[in-house]
Amino acid sequence: MNSNNDHLQQIIFESVSETFEAMLFTSVYQIPSPDSESNEMDMFVIQIDSLSPIEGRLTLEVPSDLGFEITKDIYSWQEDSPPSESMVKDTLAELINTIAGKLLGKAIPEDQSFELGLPETGNDVPEPGDTVVITHFEVNNHIFSLMVEGDLTNHRPPA
Amino acid sequence: MRHIIIADDSETARMVVRRCLEIAGCHDVEFSEAPNGEEALEILKGKTADLLVTDLNMPKMDGVNLLKRIKSSPRMHDIPVIVITSVANPKKIEELHELKAYKVLRKPISPAAVAEAIEPLLKPQEK
């Protein structure tokens, strides 16, 4: 791993960690890549594009159980029935939007503005592209991942 | 009763903003919510607002265009507009202040940050 990649990994961890602490008052831990694929088949997949000045895409893959747990926490959910799937997708979209904003804010010099696309949600796990950095995290005994693709992976620390 | 409009395409984000405003002292307030700038303007056609809180990234009409439309309207230009966005870095904040945004807050927001931003607006209304 080179120093550029070290810095990218560092700001990915900071962005995810700060977002979870601020929105959910909980800590996340970066973990090594799991030995095997998750047995939790149901996943929420949320993507957001970085449009400028760096082109790239962030993909958050969250097990279904964790998605519902996060949504209940944010909404202080009191009802017996679970939140709807659309509420979970909306919550996770807001989560990745915040993570992406933090990540780009750390990657780009302060005298440049940056633009993000609108988050898109689904359930199908995409095939990673050629230039990709995948980081795994653990929170409340669940594992989730953030995939960063495109020119973001060639990021150099601001001078 | 004061009227506050919250514009954000995320229902979750609107709920968080509303909750922060309530914790920050916005009681006896009528809240209206809009998923984009167009619908926020529709609400404003029927009733003016004491404060508009908007996201930037929204479909149909984004927060920048909503801000421009409000600040260029003789009827609406006095409405304070707080922008809450994930893309707020110093350059973007400068751009938004040039467009006459009242405050720019970075997501994720906290009740404390919202309270500080709206404190001057919560003073008793003069008759």
mmCIF file of C-alpha atoms in Angstrom:
data_model
loop_
_atom_site.group_PDB
_atom_site.id
_atom_site.type_symbol
_atom_site.label_atom_id
_atom_site.label_comp_id
_atom_site.label_asym_id
_atom_site.label_seq_id
_atom_site.Cartn_x
_atom_site.Cartn_y
_atom_site.Cartn_z
ATOM 1 C CA MET A 1 0.000 0.000 0.000
ATOM 2 C CA ASN A 2 1.459 3.384 -0.965
ATOM 3 C CA SER A 3 1.192 6.656 0.938
ATOM 4 C CA ASN A 4 -1.624 7.941 -1.326
ATOM 5 C CA ASN A 5 -3.653 4.842 -0.583
ATOM 6 C CA ASP A 6 -2.872 5.190 3.140
ATOM 7 C CA HIS A 7 -4.242 8.739 3.082
ATOM 8 C CA LEU A 8 -7.358 7.670 1.161
ATOM 9 C CA GLN A 9 -8.011 4.873 3.661
ATOM 10 C CA GLN A 10 -7.551 7.331 6.495
ATOM 11 C CA ILE A 11 -10.045 9.884 5.155
ATOM 12 C CA ILE A 12 -12.543 7.118 4.275
ATOM 13 C CA PHE A 13 -12.410 5.891 7.868
ATOM 14 C CA GLU A 14 -12.692 9.435 9.266
ATOM 15 C CA SER A 15 -15.676 10.230 7.029
ATOM 16 C CA VAL A 16 -17.612 7.088 7.951
ATOM 17 C CA SER A 17 -16.685 7.292 11.616
ATOM 18 C CA GLU A 18 -17.608 10.986 11.991
ATOM 19 C CA THR A 19 -20.917 10.446 10.197
ATOM 20 C CA PHE A 20 -21.957 7.521 12.415
ATOM 21 C CA GLU A 21 -20.925 9.373 15.561
ATOM 22 C CA ALA A 22 -22.861 12.507 14.605
ATOM 23 C CA MET A 23 -25.999 10.866 13.197
ATOM 24 C CA LEU A 24 -26.223 7.716 15.324
ATOM 25 C CA PHE A 25 -24.035 8.422 18.358
ATOM 26 C CA THR A 26 -22.213 5.143 17.781
ATOM 27 C CA SER A 27 -18.673 4.127 16.900
ATOM 28 C CA VAL A 28 -17.622 2.117 13.870
ATOM 29 C CA TYR A 29 -14.487 0.024 13.605
ATOM 30 C CA GLN A 30 -12.512 -0.585 10.454
ATOM 31 C CA ILE A 31 -11.890 -4.309 10.004
ATOM 32 C CA PRO A 32 -9.876 -6.406 7.549
ATOM 33 C CA SER A 33 -11.674 -7.857 4.545
ATOM 34 C CA PRO A 34 -13.878 -10.730 5.772
ATOM 35 C CA ASP A 35 -12.612 -14.222 4.824
ATOM 36 C CA SER A 36 -15.897 -15.126 3.215
ATOM 37 C CA GLU A 37 -18.813 -13.267 1.758
ATOM 38 C CA SER A 38 -21.487 -12.179 4.196
ATOM 39 C CA ASN A 39 -24.137 -14.795 4.906
ATOM 40 C CA GLU A 40 -26.668 -12.029 5.204
ATOM 41 C CA MET A 41 -28.196 -12.297 1.738
ATOM 42 C CA ASP A 42 -30.484 -9.308 1.975
ATOM 43 C CA MET A 43 -28.511 -6.145 1.400
ATOM 44 C CA PHE A 44 -29.303 -2.520 0.799
ATOM 45 C CA VAL A 45 -27.010 -1.004 -1.811
ATOM 46 C CA ILE A 46 -26.778 2.781 -1.981
ATOM 47 C CA GLN A 47 -24.665 4.670 -4.495
ATOM 48 C CA ILE A 48 -23.742 8.290 -4.981
ATOM 49 C CA ASP A 49 -21.594 9.810 -7.712
ATOM 50 C CA SER A 50 -18.914 12.413 -7.212
ATOM 51 C CA LEU A 51 -19.402 14.646 -10.270
ATOM 52 C CA SER A 52 -16.686 17.294 -9.961
ATOM 53 C CA PRO A 53 -13.853 18.100 -9.681
ATOM 54 C CA ILE A 54 -13.154 14.394 -9.064
ATOM 55 C CA GLU A 55 -15.255 11.804 -10.881
ATOM 56 C CA GLY A 56 -16.020 8.692 -8.920
ATOM 57 C CA ARG A 57 -18.669 6.672 -7.157
ATOM 58 C CA LEU A 58 -19.269 5.601 -3.584
ATOM 59 C CA THR A 59 -21.256 2.444 -2.891
ATOM 60 C CA LEU A 60 -22.467 1.554 0.579
ATOM 61 C CA GLU A 61 -23.471 -2.081 1.102
ATOM 62 C CA VAL A 62 -25.484 -2.543 4.277
ATOM 63 C CA PRO A 63 -27.078 -5.788 5.532
ATOM 64 C CA SER A 64 -30.842 -5.518 5.734
ATOM 65 C CA ASP A 65 -30.939 -5.960 9.519
ATOM 66 C CA LEU A 66 -28.451 -3.139 10.012
ATOM 67 C CA GLY A 67 -30.375 -0.882 7.618
ATOM 68 C CA PHE A 68 -33.542 -1.282 9.694
ATOM 69 C CA GLU A 69 -31.568 -0.797 12.926
ATOM 70 C CA ILE A 70 -30.005 2.452 11.680
ATOM 71 C CA THR A 71 -33.403 3.759 10.563
ATOM 72 C CA LYS A 72 -35.033 2.945 13.900
ATOM 73 C CA ASP A 73 -32.188 4.734 15.714
ATOM 74 C CA ILE A 74 -32.420 7.885 13.600
ATOM 75 C CA TYR A 75 -36.208 8.067 13.850
ATOM 76 C CA SER A 76 -36.244 7.054 17.560
ATOM 77 C CA TRP A 77 -38.704 4.403 16.341
ATOM 78 C CA GLN A 78 -41.287 3.427 18.964
ATOM 79 C CA GLU A 79 -43.839 1.507 16.897
ATOM 80 C CA ASP A 80 -44.236 -2.280 16.966
ATOM 81 C CA SER A 81 -44.152 -2.590 13.188
ATOM 82 C CA PRO A 82 -40.803 -1.950 11.504
ATOM 83 C CA PRO A 83 -40.178 1.095 9.334
ATOM 84 C CA SER A 84 -40.948 0.656 5.664
ATOM 85 C CA GLU A 85 -38.246 -0.360 3.200
ATOM 86 C CA SER A 86 -38.546 3.038 1.502
ATOM 87 C CA MET A 87 -37.806 4.754 4.830
ATOM 88 C CA VAL A 88 -34.721 2.577 5.251
ATOM 89 C CA LYS A 89 -33.523 3.398 1.733
ATOM 90 C CA ASP A 90 -34.142 7.103 2.326
ATOM 91 C CA THR A 91 -32.207 6.987 5.607
ATOM 92 C CA LEU A 92 -29.273 5.148 4.043
ATOM 93 C CA ALA A 93 -29.301 7.593 1.129
ATOM 94 C CA GLU A 94 -28.949 10.452 3.612
ATOM 95 C CA LEU A 95 -26.164 8.533 5.337
ATOM 96 C CA ILE A 96 -24.104 8.051 2.160
ATOM 97 C CA ASN A 97 -24.778 11.647 1.101
ATOM 98 C CA THR A 98 -23.241 12.809 4.377
ATOM 99 C CA ILE A 99 -20.311 10.376 4.146
ATOM 100 C CA ALA A 100 -19.605 11.477 0.565
ATOM 101 C CA GLY A 101 -19.701 15.155 1.539
ATOM 102 C CA LYS A 102 -17.245 14.558 4.342
ATOM 103 C CA LEU A 103 -14.950 12.478 2.128
ATOM 104 C CA LEU A 104 -14.870 15.024 -0.706
ATOM 105 C CA GLY A 105 -14.425 17.819 1.837
ATOM 106 C CA LYS A 106 -11.287 16.095 3.079
ATOM 107 C CA ALA A 107 -10.017 15.146 -0.402
ATOM 108 C CA ILE A 108 -10.413 18.514 -2.113
ATOM 109 C CA PRO A 109 -8.621 21.786 -1.302
ATOM 110 C CA GLU A 110 -10.784 24.260 0.608
ATOM 111 C CA ASP A 111 -10.660 26.809 -2.223
ATOM 112 C CA GLN A 112 -12.517 24.452 -4.573
ATOM 113 C CA SER A 113 -16.163 23.524 -4.408
ATOM 114 C CA PHE A 114 -17.377 20.062 -5.336
ATOM 115 C CA GLU A 115 -20.554 18.503 -6.637
ATOM 116 C CA LEU A 116 -22.296 15.253 -5.784
ATOM 117 C CA GLY A 117 -25.076 13.457 -7.646
ATOM 118 C CA LEU A 118 -28.305 12.270 -6.073
ATOM 119 C CA PRO A 119 -28.111 8.989 -4.121
ATOM 120 C CA GLU A 120 -29.596 5.884 -5.754
ATOM 121 C CA THR A 121 -30.737 2.876 -3.776
ATOM 122 C CA GLY A 122 -31.304 -0.754 -4.656
ATOM 123 C CA ASN A 123 -30.648 -4.293 -3.480
ATOM 124 C CA ASP A 124 -28.238 -5.639 -6.108
ATOM 125 C CA VAL A 125 -24.552 -5.711 -5.202
ATOM 126 C CA PRO A 126 -22.615 -4.266 -8.172
ATOM 127 C CA GLU A 127 -19.443 -5.758 -9.628
ATOM 128 C CA PRO A 128 -16.508 -3.567 -8.620
ATOM 129 C CA GLY A 129 -14.730 -1.682 -11.398
ATOM 130 C CA ASP A 130 -10.999 -1.782 -12.144
ATOM 131 C CA THR A 131 -10.020 1.049 -9.820
ATOM 132 C CA VAL A 132 -11.645 0.406 -6.516
ATOM 133 C CA VAL A 133 -10.922 0.660 -2.793
ATOM 134 C CA ILE A 134 -13.231 -1.401 -0.567
ATOM 135 C CA THR A 135 -13.235 -0.730 3.173
ATOM 136 C CA HIS A 136 -15.069 -2.923 5.670
ATOM 137 C CA PHE A 137 -16.499 -1.717 8.964
ATOM 138 C CA GLU A 138 -18.134 -3.252 11.998
ATOM 139 C CA VAL A 139 -20.902 -1.597 13.984
ATOM 140 C CA ASN A 140 -23.146 -3.238 16.587
ATOM 141 C CA ASN A 141 -22.013 -6.736 15.468
ATOM 142 C CA HIS A 142 -22.887 -6.069 11.823
ATOM 143 C CA ILE A 143 -20.404 -5.755 8.988
ATOM 144 C CA PHE A 144 -20.903 -3.272 6.178
ATOM 145 C CA SER A 145 -18.664 -1.941 3.451
ATOM 146 C CA LEU A 146 -17.941 1.207 1.497
ATOM 147 C CA MET A 147 -16.617 0.910 -2.040
ATOM 148 C CA VAL A 148 -14.878 3.904 -3.596
ATOM 149 C CA GLU A 149 -14.374 3.853 -7.366
ATOM 150 C CA GLY A 150 -12.965 6.048 -10.115
ATOM 151 C CA ASP A 151 -10.572 8.974 -9.923
ATOM 152 C CA LEU A 152 -11.152 9.257 -6.183
ATOM 153 C CA THR A 153 -8.880 6.233 -5.795
ATOM 154 C CA ASN A 154 -6.005 8.197 -7.379
ATOM 155 C CA HIS A 155 -6.474 10.930 -4.802
ATOM 156 C CA ARG A 156 -3.389 12.651 -3.440
ATOM 157 C CA PRO A 157 -3.353 14.544 -0.135
ATOM 158 C CA PRO A 158 -3.949 18.293 -0.668
ATOM 159 C CA ALA A 159 -0.636 20.183 -0.725
ATOM 160 C CA MET B 1 -47.604 31.730 14.519
ATOM 161 C CA ARG B 2 -44.313 31.538 12.667
ATOM 162 C CA HIS B 3 -44.117 29.521 9.447
ATOM 163 C CA ILE B 4 -40.990 27.524 8.563
ATOM 164 C CA ILE B 5 -40.500 25.637 5.297
ATOM 165 C CA ILE B 6 -38.086 22.704 5.132
ATOM 166 C CA ALA B 7 -37.020 21.675 1.617
ATOM 167 C CA ASP B 8 -35.111 18.435 1.183
ATOM 168 C CA ASP B 9 -35.696 15.424 -1.068
ATOM 169 C CA SER B 10 -34.991 13.112 1.877
ATOM 170 C CA GLU B 11 -37.858 12.520 4.299
ATOM 171 C CA THR B 12 -35.255 11.499 6.886
ATOM 172 C CA ALA B 13 -33.336 14.747 6.466
ATOM 173 C CA ARG B 14 -36.549 16.791 6.792
ATOM 174 C CA MET B 15 -37.409 14.946 9.999
ATOM 175 C CA VAL B 16 -33.912 15.581 11.423
ATOM 176 C CA VAL B 17 -34.064 19.303 10.527
ATOM 177 C CA ARG B 18 -37.524 19.667 12.057
ATOM 178 C CA ARG B 19 -36.442 17.866 15.224
ATOM 179 C CA CYS B 20 -33.330 20.077 15.522
ATOM 180 C CA LEU B 21 -35.436 23.217 15.046
ATOM 181 C CA GLU B 22 -37.857 22.090 17.751
ATOM 182 C CA ILE B 23 -35.017 21.298 20.166
ATOM 183 C CA ALA B 24 -33.462 24.680 19.295
ATOM 184 C CA GLY B 25 -36.579 26.476 20.467
ATOM 185 C CA CYS B 26 -38.942 26.593 17.503
ATOM 186 C CA HIS B 27 -42.208 26.028 19.336
ATOM 187 C CA ASP B 28 -45.622 27.273 18.211
ATOM 188 C CA VAL B 29 -44.406 27.031 14.659
ATOM 189 C CA GLU B 30 -46.219 25.810 11.575
ATOM 190 C CA PHE B 31 -43.879 23.587 9.577
ATOM 191 C CA SER B 32 -44.303 22.930 5.873
ATOM 192 C CA GLU B 33 -42.196 20.383 4.036
ATOM 193 C CA ALA B 34 -41.213 20.181 0.379
ATOM 194 C CA PRO B 35 -39.182 17.518 -1.469
ATOM 195 C CA ASN B 36 -37.711 20.030 -3.942
ATOM 196 C CA GLY B 37 -37.423 23.742 -4.738
ATOM 197 C CA GLU B 38 -40.467 23.800 -7.011
ATOM 198 C CA GLU B 39 -42.768 22.605 -4.257
ATOM 199 C CA ALA B 40 -41.197 24.999 -1.771
ATOM 200 C CA LEU B 41 -42.071 27.860 -4.147
ATOM 201 C CA GLU B 42 -45.605 26.488 -4.487
ATOM 202 C CA ILE B 43 -45.981 26.651 -0.702
ATOM 203 C CA LEU B 44 -44.657 30.209 -0.736
ATOM 204 C CA LYS B 45 -47.258 31.216 -3.327
ATOM 205 C CA GLY B 46 -49.959 30.476 -0.777
ATOM 206 C CA LYS B 47 -48.255 31.678 2.372
ATOM 207 C CA THR B 48 -45.049 33.517 3.134
ATOM 208 C CA ALA B 49 -42.513 32.086 5.555
ATOM 209 C CA ASP B 50 -40.443 33.403 8.448
ATOM 210 C CA LEU B 51 -37.634 30.988 7.574
ATOM 211 C CA LEU B 52 -36.787 28.576 4.803
ATOM 212 C CA VAL B 53 -34.325 25.751 5.421
ATOM 213 C CA THR B 54 -33.144 24.006 2.282
ATOM 214 C CA ASP B 55 -30.861 21.273 1.063
ATOM 215 C CA LEU B 56 -28.788 21.954 -2.062
ATOM 216 C CA ASN B 57 -28.959 18.661 -3.936
ATOM 217 C CA MET B 58 -32.585 18.120 -4.891
ATOM 218 C CA PRO B 59 -34.340 16.969 -8.064
ATOM 219 C CA LYS B 60 -36.487 19.300 -10.220
ATOM 220 C CA MET B 61 -35.229 22.509 -8.587
ATOM 221 C CA ASP B 62 -32.094 22.454 -6.464
ATOM 222 C CA GLY B 63 -31.311 24.648 -3.476
ATOM 223 C CA VAL B 64 -29.178 27.134 -5.419
ATOM 224 C CA ASN B 65 -31.980 27.879 -7.867
ATOM 225 C CA LEU B 66 -34.501 28.069 -5.040
ATOM 226 C CA LEU B 67 -32.253 30.552 -3.231
ATOM 227 C CA LYS B 68 -31.829 32.638 -6.402
ATOM 228 C CA ARG B 69 -35.579 32.691 -7.047
ATOM 229 C CA ILE B 70 -36.348 33.814 -3.498
ATOM 230 C CA LYS B 71 -33.659 36.484 -3.344
ATOM 231 C CA SER B 72 -34.666 37.928 -6.746
ATOM 232 C CA SER B 73 -38.328 38.214 -5.790
ATOM 233 C CA PRO B 74 -39.497 41.546 -4.295
ATOM 234 C CA ARG B 75 -42.172 39.616 -2.392
ATOM 235 C CA MET B 76 -39.863 36.948 -0.945
ATOM 236 C CA HIS B 77 -36.355 38.398 -0.779
ATOM 237 C CA ASP B 78 -36.600 39.160 2.957
ATOM 238 C CA ILE B 79 -37.145 35.501 3.878
ATOM 239 C CA PRO B 80 -34.003 34.195 5.620
ATOM 240 C CA VAL B 81 -32.711 31.067 3.885
ATOM 241 C CA ILE B 82 -30.552 28.581 5.751
ATOM 242 C CA VAL B 83 -28.786 26.081 3.509
ATOM 243 C CA ILE B 84 -27.979 22.692 4.993
ATOM 244 C CA THR B 85 -25.761 20.615 2.765
ATOM 245 C CA SER B 86 -23.171 17.877 2.727
ATOM 246 C CA VAL B 87 -21.061 19.785 0.182
ATOM 247 C CA ALA B 88 -20.314 22.791 2.385
ATOM 248 C CA ASN B 89 -16.631 23.599 2.267
ATOM 249 C CA PRO B 90 -15.237 27.150 2.568
ATOM 250 C CA LYS B 91 -15.505 27.791 -1.195
ATOM 251 C CA LYS B 92 -19.136 26.627 -1.373
ATOM 252 C CA ILE B 93 -20.053 28.612 1.758
ATOM 253 C CA GLU B 94 -18.576 31.742 0.172
ATOM 254 C CA GLU B 95 -20.579 31.122 -3.023
ATOM 255 C CA LEU B 96 -23.804 30.660 -1.064
ATOM 256 C CA HIS B 97 -23.248 33.790 1.003
ATOM 257 C CA GLU B 98 -22.761 35.716 -2.248
ATOM 258 C CA LEU B 99 -26.208 34.453 -3.208
ATOM 259 C CA LYS B 100 -27.480 35.905 0.096
ATOM 260 C CA ALA B 101 -27.941 32.702 2.067
ATOM 261 C CA TYR B 102 -28.515 33.673 5.690
ATOM 262 C CA LYS B 103 -26.458 30.757 7.057
ATOM 263 C CA VAL B 104 -24.856 27.638 5.642
ATOM 264 C CA LEU B 105 -24.690 24.536 7.810
ATOM 265 C CA ARG B 106 -22.865 21.356 7.012
ATOM 266 C CA LYS B 107 -24.506 17.940 7.303
ATOM 267 C CA PRO B 108 -24.797 16.221 9.669
ATOM 268 C CA ILE B 109 -26.434 19.037 11.623
ATOM 269 C CA SER B 110 -26.836 19.218 15.383
ATOM 270 C CA PRO B 111 -29.438 21.010 17.505
ATOM 271 C CA ALA B 112 -26.618 23.218 18.850
ATOM 272 C CA ALA B 113 -25.564 24.348 15.370
ATOM 273 C CA VAL B 114 -29.187 25.020 14.412
ATOM 274 C CA ALA B 115 -29.818 26.913 17.667
ATOM 275 C CA GLU B 116 -26.819 29.173 17.035
ATOM 276 C CA ALA B 117 -27.955 29.808 13.450
ATOM 277 C CA ILE B 118 -31.557 30.707 14.277
ATOM 278 C CA GLU B 119 -31.008 32.509 17.586
ATOM 279 C CA PRO B 120 -31.278 36.017 16.042
ATOM 280 C CA LEU B 121 -34.487 34.959 14.271
ATOM 281 C CA LEU B 122 -36.228 33.782 17.427
ATOM 282 C CA LYS B 123 -36.435 37.207 19.003
ATOM 283 C CA PRO B 124 -40.028 38.276 19.656
ATOM 284 C CA GLN B 125 -41.787 39.547 16.550
ATOM 285 C CA GLU B 126 -42.509 43.271 16.500
ATOM 286 C CA LYS B 127 -46.071 44.213 15.773
#
